[in-house]
PDB file of N, CA and C in Angstrom:
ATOM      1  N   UNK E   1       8.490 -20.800   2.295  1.00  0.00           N
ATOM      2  CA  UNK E   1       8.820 -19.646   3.089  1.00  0.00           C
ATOM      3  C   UNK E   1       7.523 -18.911   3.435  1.00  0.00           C
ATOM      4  N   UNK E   2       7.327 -18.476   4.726  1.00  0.00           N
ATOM      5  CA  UNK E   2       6.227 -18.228   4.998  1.00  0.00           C
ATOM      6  C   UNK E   2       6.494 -16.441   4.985  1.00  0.00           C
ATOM      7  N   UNK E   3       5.136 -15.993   4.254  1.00  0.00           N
ATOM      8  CA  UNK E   3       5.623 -14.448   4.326  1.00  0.00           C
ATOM      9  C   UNK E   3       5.035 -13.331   5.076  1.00  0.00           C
ATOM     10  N   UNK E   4       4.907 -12.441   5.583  1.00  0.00           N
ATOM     11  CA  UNK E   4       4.786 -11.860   6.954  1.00  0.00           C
ATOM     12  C   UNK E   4       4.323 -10.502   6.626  1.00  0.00           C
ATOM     13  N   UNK E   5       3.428 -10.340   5.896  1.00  0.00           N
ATOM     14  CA  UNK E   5       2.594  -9.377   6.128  1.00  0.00           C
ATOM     15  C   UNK E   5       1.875  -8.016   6.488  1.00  0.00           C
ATOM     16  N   UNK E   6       2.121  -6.945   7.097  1.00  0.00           N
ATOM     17  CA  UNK E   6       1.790  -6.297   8.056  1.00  0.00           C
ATOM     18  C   UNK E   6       0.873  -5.124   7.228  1.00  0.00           C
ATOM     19  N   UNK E   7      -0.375  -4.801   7.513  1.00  0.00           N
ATOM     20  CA  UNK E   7      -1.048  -4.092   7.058  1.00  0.00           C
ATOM     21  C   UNK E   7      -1.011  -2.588   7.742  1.00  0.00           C
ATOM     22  N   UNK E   8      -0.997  -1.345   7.193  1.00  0.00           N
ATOM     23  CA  UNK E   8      -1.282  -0.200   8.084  1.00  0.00           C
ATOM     24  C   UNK E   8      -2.032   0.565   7.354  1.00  0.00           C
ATOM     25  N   UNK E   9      -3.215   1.155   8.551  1.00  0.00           N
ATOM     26  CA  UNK E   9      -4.627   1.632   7.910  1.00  0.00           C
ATOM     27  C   UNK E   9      -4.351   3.258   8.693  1.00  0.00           C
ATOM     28  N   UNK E  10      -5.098   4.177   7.670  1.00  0.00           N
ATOM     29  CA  UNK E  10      -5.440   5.320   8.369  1.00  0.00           C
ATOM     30  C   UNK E  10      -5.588   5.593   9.754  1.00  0.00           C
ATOM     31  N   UNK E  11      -6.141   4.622  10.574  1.00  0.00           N
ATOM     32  CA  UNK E  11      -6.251   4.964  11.947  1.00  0.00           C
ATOM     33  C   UNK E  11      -4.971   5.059  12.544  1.00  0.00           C
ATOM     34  N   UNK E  12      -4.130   4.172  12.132  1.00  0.00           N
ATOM     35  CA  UNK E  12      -2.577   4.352  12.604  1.00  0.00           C
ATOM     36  C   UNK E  12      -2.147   5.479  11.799  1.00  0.00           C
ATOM     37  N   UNK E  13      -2.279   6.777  12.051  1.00  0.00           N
ATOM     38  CA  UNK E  13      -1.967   8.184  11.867  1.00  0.00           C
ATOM     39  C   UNK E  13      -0.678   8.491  11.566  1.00  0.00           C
ATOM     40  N   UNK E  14       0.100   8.515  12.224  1.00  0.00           N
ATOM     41  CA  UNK E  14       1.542   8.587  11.954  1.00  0.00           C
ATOM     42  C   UNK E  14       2.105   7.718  11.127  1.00  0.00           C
ATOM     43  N   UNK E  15       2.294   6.250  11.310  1.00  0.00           N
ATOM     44  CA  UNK E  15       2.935   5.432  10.671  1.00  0.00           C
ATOM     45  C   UNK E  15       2.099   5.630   8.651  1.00  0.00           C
ATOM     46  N   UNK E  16       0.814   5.719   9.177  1.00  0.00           N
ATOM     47  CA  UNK E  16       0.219   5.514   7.896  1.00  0.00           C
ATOM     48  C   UNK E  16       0.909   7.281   7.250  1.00  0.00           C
ATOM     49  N   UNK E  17       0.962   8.082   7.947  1.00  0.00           N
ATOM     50  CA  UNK E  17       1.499   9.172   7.059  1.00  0.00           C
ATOM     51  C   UNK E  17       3.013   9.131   7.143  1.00  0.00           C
ATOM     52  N   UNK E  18       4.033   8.301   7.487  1.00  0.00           N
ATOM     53  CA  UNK E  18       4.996   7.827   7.342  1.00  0.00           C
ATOM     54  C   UNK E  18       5.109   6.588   5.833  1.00  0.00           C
ATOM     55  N   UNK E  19       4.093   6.347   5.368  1.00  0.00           N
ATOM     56  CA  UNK E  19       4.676   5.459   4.596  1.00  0.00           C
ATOM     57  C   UNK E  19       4.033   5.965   3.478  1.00  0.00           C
ATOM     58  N   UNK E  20       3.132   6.956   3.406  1.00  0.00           N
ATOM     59  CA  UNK E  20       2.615   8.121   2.382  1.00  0.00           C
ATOM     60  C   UNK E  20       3.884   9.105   1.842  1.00  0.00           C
ATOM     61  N   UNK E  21       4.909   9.417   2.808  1.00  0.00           N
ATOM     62  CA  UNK E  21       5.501  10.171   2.543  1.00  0.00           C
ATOM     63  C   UNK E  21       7.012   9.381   1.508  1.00  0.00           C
ATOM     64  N   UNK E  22       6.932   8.333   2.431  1.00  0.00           N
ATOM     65  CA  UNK E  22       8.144   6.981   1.645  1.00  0.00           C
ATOM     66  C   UNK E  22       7.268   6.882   0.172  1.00  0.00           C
ATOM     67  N   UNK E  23       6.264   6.475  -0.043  1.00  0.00           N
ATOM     68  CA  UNK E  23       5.725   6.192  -1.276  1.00  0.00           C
ATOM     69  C   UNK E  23       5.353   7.349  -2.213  1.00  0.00           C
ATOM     70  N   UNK E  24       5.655   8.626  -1.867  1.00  0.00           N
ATOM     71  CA  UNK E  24       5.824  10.131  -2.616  1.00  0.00           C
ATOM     72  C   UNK E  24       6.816   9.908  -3.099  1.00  0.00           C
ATOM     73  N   UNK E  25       7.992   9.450  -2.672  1.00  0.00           N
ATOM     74  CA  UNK E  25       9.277   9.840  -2.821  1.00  0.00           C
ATOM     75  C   UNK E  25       9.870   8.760  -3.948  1.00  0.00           C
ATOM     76  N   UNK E  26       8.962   7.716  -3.668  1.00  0.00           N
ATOM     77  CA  UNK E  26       9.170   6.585  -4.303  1.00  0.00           C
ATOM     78  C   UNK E  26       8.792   6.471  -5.776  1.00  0.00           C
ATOM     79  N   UNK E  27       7.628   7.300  -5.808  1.00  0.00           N
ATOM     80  CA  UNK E  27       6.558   7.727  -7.019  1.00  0.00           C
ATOM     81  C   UNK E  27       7.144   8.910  -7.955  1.00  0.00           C
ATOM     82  N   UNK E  28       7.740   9.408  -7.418  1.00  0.00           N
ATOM     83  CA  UNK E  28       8.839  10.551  -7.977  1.00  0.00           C
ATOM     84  C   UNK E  28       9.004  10.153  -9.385  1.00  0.00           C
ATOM     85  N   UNK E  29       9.500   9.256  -9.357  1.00  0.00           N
ATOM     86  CA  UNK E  29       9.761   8.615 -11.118  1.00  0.00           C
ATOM     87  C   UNK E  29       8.888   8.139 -11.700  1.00  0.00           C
ATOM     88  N   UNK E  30       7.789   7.596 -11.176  1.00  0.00           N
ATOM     89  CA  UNK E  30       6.758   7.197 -11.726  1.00  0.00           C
ATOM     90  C   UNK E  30       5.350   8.344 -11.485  1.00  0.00           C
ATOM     91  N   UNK E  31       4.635   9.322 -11.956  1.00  0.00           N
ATOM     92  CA  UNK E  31       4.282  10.659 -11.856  1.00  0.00           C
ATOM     93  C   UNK E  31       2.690   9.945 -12.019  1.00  0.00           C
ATOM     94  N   UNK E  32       2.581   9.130 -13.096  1.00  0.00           N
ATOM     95  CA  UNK E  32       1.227   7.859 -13.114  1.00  0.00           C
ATOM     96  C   UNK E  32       0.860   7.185 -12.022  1.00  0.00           C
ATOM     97  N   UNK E  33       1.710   6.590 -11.579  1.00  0.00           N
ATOM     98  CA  UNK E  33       1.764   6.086  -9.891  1.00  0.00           C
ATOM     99  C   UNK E  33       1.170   6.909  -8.948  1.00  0.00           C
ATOM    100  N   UNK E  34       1.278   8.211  -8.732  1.00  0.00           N
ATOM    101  CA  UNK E  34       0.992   8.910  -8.028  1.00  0.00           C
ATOM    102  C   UNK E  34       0.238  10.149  -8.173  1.00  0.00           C
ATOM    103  N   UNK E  35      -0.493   9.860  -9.719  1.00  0.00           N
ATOM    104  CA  UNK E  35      -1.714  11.101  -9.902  1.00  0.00           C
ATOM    105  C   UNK E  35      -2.693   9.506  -9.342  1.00  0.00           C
ATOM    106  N   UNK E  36      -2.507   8.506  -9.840  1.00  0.00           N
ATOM    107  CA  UNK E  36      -3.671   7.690  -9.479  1.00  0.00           C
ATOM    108  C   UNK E  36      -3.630   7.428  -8.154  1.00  0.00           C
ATOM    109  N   UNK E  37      -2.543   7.447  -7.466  1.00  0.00           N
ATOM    110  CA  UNK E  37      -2.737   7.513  -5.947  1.00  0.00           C
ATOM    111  C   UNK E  37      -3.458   8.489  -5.224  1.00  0.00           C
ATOM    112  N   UNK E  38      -3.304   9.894  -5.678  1.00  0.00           N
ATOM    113  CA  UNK E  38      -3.923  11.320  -5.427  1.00  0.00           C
ATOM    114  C   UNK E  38      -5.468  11.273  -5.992  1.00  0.00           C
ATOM    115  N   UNK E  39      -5.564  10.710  -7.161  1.00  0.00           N
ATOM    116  CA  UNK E  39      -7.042  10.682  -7.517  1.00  0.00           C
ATOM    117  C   UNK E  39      -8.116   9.475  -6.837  1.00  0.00           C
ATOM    118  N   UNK E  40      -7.474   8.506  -6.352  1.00  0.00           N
ATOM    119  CA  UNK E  40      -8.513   7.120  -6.165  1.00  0.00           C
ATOM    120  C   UNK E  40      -8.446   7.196  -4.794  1.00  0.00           C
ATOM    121  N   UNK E  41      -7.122   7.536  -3.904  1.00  0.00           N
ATOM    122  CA  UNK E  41      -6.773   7.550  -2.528  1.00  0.00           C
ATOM    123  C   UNK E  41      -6.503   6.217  -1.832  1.00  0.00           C
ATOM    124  N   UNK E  42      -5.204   6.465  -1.143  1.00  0.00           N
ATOM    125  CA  UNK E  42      -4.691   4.762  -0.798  1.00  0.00           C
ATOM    126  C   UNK E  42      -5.347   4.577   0.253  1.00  0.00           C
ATOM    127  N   UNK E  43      -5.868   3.304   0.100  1.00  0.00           N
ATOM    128  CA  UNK E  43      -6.818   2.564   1.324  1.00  0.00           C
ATOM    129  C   UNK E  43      -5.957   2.014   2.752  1.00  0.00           C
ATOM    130  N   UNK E  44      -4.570   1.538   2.026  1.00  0.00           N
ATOM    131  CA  UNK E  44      -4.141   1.134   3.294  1.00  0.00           C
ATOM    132  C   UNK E  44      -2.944   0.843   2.399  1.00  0.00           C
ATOM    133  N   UNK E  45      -1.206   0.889   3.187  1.00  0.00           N
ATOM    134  CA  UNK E  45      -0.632  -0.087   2.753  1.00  0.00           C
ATOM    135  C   UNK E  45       0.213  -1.303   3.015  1.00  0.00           C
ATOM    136  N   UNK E  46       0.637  -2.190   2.342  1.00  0.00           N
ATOM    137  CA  UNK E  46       1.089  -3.277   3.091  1.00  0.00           C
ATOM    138  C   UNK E  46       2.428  -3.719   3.067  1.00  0.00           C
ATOM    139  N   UNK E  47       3.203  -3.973   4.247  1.00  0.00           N
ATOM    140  CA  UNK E  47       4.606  -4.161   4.357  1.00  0.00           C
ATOM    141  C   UNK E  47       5.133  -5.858   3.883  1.00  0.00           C
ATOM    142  N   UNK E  48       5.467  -6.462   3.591  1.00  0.00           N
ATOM    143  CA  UNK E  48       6.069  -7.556   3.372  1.00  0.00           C
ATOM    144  C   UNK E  48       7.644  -7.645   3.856  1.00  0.00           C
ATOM    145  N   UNK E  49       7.694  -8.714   4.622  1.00  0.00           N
ATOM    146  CA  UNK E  49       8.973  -9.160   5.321  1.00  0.00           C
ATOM    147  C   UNK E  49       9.286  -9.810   4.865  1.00  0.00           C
ATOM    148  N   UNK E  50      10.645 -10.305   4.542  1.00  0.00           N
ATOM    149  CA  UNK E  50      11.492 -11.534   3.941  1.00  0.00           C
ATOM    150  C   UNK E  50      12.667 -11.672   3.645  1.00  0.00           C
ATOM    151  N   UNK E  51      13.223 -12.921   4.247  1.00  0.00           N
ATOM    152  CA  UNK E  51      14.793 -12.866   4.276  1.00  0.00           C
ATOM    153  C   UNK E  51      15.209 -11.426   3.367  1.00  0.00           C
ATOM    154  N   UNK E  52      15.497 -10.752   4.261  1.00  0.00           N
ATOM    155  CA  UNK E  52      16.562  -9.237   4.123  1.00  0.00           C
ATOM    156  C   UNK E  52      15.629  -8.827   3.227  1.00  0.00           C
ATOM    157  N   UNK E  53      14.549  -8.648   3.139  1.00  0.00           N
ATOM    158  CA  UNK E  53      13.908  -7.809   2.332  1.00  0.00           C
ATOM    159  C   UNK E  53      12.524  -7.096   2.848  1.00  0.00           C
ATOM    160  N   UNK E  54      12.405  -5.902   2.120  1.00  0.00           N
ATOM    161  CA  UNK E  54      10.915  -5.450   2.814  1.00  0.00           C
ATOM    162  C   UNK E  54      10.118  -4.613   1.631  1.00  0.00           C
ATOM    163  N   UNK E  55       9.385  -5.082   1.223  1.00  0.00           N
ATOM    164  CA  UNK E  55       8.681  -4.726  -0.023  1.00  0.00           C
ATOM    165  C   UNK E  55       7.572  -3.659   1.037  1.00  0.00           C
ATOM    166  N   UNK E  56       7.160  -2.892   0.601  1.00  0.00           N
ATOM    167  CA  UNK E  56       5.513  -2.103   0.273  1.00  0.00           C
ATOM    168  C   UNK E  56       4.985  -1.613  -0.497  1.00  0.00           C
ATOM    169  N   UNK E  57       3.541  -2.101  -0.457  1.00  0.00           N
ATOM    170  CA  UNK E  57       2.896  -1.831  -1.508  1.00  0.00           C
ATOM    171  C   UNK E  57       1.604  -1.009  -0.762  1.00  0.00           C
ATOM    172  N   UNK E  58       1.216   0.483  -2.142  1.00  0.00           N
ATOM    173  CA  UNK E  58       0.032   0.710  -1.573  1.00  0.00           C
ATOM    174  C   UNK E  58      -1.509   0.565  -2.421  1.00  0.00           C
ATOM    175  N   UNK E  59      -2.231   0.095  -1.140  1.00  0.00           N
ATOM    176  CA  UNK E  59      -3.763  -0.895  -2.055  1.00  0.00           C
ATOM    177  C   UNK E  59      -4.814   0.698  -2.449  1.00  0.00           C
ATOM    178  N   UNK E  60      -5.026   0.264  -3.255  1.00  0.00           N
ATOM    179  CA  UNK E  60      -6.054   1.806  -3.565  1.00  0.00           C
ATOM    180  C   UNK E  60      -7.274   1.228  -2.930  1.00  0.00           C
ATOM    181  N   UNK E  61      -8.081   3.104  -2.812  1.00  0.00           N
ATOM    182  CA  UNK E  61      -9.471   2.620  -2.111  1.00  0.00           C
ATOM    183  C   UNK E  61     -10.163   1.632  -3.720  1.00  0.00           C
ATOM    184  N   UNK E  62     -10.293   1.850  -4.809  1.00  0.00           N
ATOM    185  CA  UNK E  62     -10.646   1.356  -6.382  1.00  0.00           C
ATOM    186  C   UNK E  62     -10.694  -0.038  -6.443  1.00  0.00           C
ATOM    187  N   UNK E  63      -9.350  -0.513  -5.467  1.00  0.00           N
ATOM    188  CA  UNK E  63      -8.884  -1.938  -6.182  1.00  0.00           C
ATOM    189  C   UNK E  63      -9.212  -2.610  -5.207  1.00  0.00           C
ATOM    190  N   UNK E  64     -10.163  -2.332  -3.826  1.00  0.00           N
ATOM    191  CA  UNK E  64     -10.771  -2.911  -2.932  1.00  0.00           C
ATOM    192  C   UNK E  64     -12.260  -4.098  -3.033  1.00  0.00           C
ATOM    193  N   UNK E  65     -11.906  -4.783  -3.415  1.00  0.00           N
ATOM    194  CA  UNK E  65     -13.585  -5.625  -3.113  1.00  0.00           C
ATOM    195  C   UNK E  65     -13.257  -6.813  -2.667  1.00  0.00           C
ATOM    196  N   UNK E  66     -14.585  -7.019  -1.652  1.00  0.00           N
ATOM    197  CA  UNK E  66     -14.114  -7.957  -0.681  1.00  0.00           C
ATOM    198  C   UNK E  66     -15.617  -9.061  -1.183  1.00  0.00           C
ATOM    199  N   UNK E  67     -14.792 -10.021  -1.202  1.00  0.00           N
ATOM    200  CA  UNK E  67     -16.068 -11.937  -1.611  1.00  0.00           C
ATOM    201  C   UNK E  67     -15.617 -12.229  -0.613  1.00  0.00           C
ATOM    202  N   UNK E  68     -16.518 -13.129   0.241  1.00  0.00           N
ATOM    203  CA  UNK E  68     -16.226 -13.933   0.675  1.00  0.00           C
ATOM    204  C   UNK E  68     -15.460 -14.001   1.719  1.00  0.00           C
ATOM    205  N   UNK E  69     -15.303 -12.750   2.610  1.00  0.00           N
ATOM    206  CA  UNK E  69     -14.369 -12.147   3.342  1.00  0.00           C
ATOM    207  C   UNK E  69     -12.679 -12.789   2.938  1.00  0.00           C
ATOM    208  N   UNK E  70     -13.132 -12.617   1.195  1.00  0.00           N
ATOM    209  CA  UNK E  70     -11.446 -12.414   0.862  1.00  0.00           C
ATOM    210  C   UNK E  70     -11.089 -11.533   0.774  1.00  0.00           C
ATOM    211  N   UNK E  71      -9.751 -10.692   0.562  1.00  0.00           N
ATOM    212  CA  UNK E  71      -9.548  -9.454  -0.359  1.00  0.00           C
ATOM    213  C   UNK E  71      -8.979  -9.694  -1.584  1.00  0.00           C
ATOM    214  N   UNK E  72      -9.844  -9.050  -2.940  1.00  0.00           N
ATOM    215  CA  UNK E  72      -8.962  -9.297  -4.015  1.00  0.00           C
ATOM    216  C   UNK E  72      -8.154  -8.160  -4.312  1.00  0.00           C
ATOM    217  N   UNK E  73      -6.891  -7.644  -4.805  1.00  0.00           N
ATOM    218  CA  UNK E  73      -6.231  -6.412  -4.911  1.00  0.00           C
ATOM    219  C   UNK E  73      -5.105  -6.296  -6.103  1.00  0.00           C
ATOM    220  N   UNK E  74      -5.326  -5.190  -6.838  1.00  0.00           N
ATOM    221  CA  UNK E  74      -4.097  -5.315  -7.850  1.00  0.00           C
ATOM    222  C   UNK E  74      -3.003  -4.609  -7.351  1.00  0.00           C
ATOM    223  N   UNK E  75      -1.930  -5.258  -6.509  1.00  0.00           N
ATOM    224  CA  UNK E  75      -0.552  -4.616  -6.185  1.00  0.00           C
ATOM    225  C   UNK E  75       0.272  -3.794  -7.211  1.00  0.00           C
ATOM    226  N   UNK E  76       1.007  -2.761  -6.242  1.00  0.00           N
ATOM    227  CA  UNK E  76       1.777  -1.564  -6.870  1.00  0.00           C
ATOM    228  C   UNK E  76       3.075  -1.631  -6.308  1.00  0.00           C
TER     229      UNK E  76
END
């Protein structure tokens, strides 16, 4: 199954403060989740598509380093 991706960065203004506000709400229960989100600052986050499902996750600026023009990242 091929999985589908979609990244959204600060420059996309709205959407990116659209999915800041979903992932507040989301973090609600988790209060750790979201002092480290407030302290490190989310770099970008990423949507995942899949049969009837839609995961997001957000990448901290922290958990960013790029080899090799890979990205390595610890998902949330």
């Amino acid at each position: 199954m091929q999985e589908n991706i979609k990244k959204i960065y600060r420059s996309n203004k709205k959407l990116f403060e659209r999915h800041c506000y979903l992932f507040a709400i989301k973090a609600a229960n988790s209060p750790e989740a979201l002092v480290e989100a407030l302290t490190e600052g989310i770099h970008h986050f990423e949507v995942k598509k899949f049969t009837g499902w839609v995961e997001v996750r957000a990448v901290l600026n922290n958990q960013m380093t790029v080899t090799k023009n890979e990205e390595k990242r610890r998902w949330h």
